[in-house]
Short mmCIF file of C-alpha atoms in Angstrom, two decimals:
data_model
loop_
_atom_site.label_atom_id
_atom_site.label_comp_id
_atom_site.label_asym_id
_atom_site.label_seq_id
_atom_site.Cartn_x
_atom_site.Cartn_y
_atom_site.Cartn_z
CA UNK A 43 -27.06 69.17 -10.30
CA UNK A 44 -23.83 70.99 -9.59
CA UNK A 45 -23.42 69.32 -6.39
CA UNK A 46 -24.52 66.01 -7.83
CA UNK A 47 -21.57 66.57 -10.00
CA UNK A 48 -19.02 67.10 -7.30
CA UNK A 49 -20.51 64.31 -5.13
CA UNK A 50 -19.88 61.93 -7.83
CA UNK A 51 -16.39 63.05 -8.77
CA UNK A 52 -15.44 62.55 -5.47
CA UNK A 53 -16.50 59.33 -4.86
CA UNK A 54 -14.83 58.59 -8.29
CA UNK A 55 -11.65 59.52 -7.06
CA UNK A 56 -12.28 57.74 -3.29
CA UNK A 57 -12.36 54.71 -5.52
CA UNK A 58 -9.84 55.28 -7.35
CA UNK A 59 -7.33 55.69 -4.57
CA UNK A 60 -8.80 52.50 -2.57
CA UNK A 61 -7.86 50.54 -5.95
CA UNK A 62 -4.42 52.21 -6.44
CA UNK A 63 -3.55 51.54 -2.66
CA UNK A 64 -4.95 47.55 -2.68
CA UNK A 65 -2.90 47.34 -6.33
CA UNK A 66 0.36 48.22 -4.24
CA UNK A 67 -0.48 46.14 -0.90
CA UNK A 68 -0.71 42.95 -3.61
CA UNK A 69 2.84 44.35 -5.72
CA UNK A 70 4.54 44.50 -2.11
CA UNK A 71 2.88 41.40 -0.99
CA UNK A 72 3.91 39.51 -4.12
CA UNK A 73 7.61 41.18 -4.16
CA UNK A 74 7.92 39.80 -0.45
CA UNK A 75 6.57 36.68 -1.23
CA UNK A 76 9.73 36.40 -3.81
CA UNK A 77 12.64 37.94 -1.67
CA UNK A 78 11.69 35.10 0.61
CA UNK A 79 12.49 32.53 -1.85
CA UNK A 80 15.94 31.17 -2.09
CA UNK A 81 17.72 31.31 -5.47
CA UNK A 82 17.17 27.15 -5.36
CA UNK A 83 13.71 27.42 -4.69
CA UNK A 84 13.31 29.69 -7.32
CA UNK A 85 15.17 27.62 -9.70
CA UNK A 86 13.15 24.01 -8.32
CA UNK A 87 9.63 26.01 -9.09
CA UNK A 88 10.17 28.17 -12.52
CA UNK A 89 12.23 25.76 -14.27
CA UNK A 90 10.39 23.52 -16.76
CA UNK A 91 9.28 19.98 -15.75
CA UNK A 92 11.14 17.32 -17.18
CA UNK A 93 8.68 14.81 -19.13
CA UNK A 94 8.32 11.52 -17.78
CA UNK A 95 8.80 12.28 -14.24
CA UNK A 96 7.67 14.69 -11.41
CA UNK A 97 10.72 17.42 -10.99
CA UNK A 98 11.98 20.04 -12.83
CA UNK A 99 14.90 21.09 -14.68
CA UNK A 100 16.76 22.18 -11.69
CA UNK A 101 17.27 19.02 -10.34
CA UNK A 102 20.60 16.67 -10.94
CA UNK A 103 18.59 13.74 -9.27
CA UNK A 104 14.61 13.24 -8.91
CA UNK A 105 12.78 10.69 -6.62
CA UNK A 106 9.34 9.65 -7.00
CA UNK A 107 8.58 8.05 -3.72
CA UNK A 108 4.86 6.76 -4.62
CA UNK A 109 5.79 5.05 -8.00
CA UNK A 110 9.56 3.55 -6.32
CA UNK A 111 11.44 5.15 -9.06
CA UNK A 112 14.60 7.49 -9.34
CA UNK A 113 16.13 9.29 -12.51
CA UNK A 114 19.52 11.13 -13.64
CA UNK A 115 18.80 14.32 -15.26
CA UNK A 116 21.10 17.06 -17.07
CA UNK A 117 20.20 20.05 -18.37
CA UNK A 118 16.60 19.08 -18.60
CA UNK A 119 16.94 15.59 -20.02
CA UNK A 120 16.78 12.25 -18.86
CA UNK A 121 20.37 10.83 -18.22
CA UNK A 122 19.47 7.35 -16.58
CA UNK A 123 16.21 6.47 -15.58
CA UNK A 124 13.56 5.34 -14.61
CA UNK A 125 14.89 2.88 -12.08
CA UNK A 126 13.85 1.51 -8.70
CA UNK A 127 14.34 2.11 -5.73
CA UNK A 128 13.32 1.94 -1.70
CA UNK A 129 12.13 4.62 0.52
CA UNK A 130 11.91 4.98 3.86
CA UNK A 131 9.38 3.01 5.73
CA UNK A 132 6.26 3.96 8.01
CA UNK A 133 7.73 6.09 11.06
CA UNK A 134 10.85 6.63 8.90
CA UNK A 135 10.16 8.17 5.67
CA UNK A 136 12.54 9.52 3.40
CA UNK A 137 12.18 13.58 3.43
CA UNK A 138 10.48 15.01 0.42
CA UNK A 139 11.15 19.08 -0.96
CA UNK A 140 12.66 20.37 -4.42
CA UNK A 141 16.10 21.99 -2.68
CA UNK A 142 17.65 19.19 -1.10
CA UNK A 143 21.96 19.56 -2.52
CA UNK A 144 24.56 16.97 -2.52
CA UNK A 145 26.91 17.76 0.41
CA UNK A 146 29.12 14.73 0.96
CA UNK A 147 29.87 11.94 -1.07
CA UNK A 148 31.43 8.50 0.63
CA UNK A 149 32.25 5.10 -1.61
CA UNK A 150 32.72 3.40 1.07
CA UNK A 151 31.09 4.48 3.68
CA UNK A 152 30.00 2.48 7.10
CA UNK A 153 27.20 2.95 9.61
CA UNK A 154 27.60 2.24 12.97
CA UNK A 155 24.08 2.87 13.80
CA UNK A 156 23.50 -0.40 11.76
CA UNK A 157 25.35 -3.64 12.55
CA UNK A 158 25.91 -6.69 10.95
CA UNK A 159 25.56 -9.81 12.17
CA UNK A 160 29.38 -9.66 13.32
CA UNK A 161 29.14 -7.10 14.96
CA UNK A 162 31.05 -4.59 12.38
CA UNK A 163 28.99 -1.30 11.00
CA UNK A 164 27.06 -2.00 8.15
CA UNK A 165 28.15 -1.05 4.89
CA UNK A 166 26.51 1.82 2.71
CA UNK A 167 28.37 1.26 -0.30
CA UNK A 168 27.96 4.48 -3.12
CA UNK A 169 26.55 6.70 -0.44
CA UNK A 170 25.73 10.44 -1.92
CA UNK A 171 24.42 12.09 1.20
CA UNK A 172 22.01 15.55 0.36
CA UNK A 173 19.59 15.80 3.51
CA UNK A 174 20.30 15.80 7.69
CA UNK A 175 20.26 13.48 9.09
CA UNK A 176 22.36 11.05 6.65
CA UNK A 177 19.85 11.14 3.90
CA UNK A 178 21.37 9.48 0.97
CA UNK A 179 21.49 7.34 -2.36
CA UNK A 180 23.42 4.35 -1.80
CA UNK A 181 23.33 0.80 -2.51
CA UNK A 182 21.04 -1.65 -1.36
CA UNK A 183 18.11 -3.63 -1.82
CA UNK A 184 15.64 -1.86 -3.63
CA UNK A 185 12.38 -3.91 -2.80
CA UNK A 186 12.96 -3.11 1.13
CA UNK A 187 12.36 -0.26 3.04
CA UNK A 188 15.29 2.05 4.41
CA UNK A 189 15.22 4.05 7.41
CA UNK A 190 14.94 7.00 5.05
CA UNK A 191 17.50 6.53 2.79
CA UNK A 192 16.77 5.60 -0.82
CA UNK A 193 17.81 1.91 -1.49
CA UNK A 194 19.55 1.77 -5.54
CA UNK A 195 20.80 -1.88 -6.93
CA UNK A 196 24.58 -1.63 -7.08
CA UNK A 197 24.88 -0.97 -10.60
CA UNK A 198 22.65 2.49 -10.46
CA UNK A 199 24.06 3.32 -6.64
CA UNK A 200 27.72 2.87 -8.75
CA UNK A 201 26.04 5.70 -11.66
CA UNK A 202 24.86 7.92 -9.09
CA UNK A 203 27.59 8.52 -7.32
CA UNK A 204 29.65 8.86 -10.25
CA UNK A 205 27.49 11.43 -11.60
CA UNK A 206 26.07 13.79 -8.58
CA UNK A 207 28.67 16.52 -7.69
CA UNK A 208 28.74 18.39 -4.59
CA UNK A 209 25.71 21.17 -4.51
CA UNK A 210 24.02 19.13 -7.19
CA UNK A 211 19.96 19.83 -6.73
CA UNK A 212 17.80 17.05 -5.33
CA UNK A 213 14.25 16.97 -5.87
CA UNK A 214 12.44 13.82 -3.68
CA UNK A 215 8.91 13.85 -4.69
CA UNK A 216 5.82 12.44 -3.25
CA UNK A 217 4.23 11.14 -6.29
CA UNK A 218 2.74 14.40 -8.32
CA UNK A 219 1.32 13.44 -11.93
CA UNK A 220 4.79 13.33 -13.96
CA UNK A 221 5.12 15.37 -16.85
CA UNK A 222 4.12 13.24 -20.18
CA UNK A 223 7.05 11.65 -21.90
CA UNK A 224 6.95 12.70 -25.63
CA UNK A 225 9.18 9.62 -26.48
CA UNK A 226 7.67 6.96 -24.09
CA UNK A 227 10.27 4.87 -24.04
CA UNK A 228 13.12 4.01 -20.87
CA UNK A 229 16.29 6.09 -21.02
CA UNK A 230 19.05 3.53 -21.56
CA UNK A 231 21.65 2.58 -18.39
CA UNK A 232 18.53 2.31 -15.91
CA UNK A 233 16.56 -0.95 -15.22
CA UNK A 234 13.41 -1.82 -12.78
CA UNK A 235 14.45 -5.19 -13.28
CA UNK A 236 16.63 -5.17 -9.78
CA UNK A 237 16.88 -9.10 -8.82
CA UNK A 238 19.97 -10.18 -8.11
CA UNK A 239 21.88 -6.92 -8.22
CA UNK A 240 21.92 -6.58 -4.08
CA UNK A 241 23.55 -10.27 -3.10
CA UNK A 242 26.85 -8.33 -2.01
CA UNK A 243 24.27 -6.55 0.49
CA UNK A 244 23.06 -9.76 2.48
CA UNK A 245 20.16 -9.13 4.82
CA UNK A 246 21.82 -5.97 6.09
CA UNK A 247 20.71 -3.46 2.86
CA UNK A 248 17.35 -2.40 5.00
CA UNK A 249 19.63 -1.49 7.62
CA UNK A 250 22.14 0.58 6.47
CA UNK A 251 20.98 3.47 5.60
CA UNK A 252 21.46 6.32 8.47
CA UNK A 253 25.18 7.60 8.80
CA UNK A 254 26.10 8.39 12.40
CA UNK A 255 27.39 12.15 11.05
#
């Protein structure tokens, strides 16, 4: 019985020790997992979600590329939105990720990757540049398809670059369920209704959207 005894003790305490050393692999594993996390990623996946769209409070700007539709957002509220917009097309889609940042902004910028059809670059009016590549907002028609840019009617192109700042957060998403919208109603300044906003543009606003930077 005696033996019995220690037998058991000691397997008691074998266990023990596997359980203690697999609870410390997963603490270490965890901690790592978070050290590799930059302070924007953090930010992009612990801050709320902001109802009646797909990104959280960390973003400035948010992009739903299934549903067409962009917002403004401050401090975790809707500052213009929803309103439409144009993504990138097949072969050229617009990048999607939660840590994109606003690093250039140009009014009137020019591409001369794009051409119009007199030969001068074509224009990217409003053009708030946050990926590689010369991923932007800008103005143009927002029932085409860019070459990855997102296409905004003049009059929302004109609010977003008045409102992102340099190292504002970017989220582009790729059509998550959005967050329900206590209020369900359209924050004002933002329409879907886009039609005859783009006529400065001419056939050139599917076009303009990579910067040669």
């Amino acid at each position: 019985m005696f033996r019995f005894r220690r037998a058991g003790k000691s397997r008691v305490a074998v266990v023990v020790s596997i359980a203690v050393a697999l609870t410390g692999a997963i603490s270490l594993w965890f901690a790592g997992s978070a050290l590799a996390l930059t302070p924007a990623e953090v930010a992009a996946r612990t801050s709320p979600a902001v109802a009646g769209t797909p990104c959280t409070a960390a973003a400035s700007a948010c992009v739903d590329v299934n549903k067409r539709k962009a917002w403004l957002i401050k401090n975790g509220k809707i500052l213009r939105g929803p309103v439409a917009i144009a993504t990138g097309g097949p072969g050229e889609e617009t990048p999607t990720g939660d840590v994109f940042r606003v690093y250039r902004k140009d009014k009137t910028h020019t591409t001369a990757e794009f051409k119009l059809p007199n030969g001068q670059p074509a224009p990217m009016p409003d053009s708030v540049f946050f990926e590689d590549g010369g991923i932007a907002f800008h103005a143009g028609d927002p029932k085409r398809a860019s070459a990855g840019c997102v296409h905004l009617n003049l009059a929302d192109a004109e609010a977003f670059y008045n409102t992102l700042q340099i190292g504002d957060h970017v989220q582009v998403m790729d059509g998550p369920k959005a967050a329900p919208d206590p209020s369900n109603s359209q924050a004002s300044g933002g329409s879907d209704d886009n039609s005859g906003d783009n006529s400065d543009n001419g056939d050139n606003s599917d076009n303009s959207d990579n910067s040669d930077n």
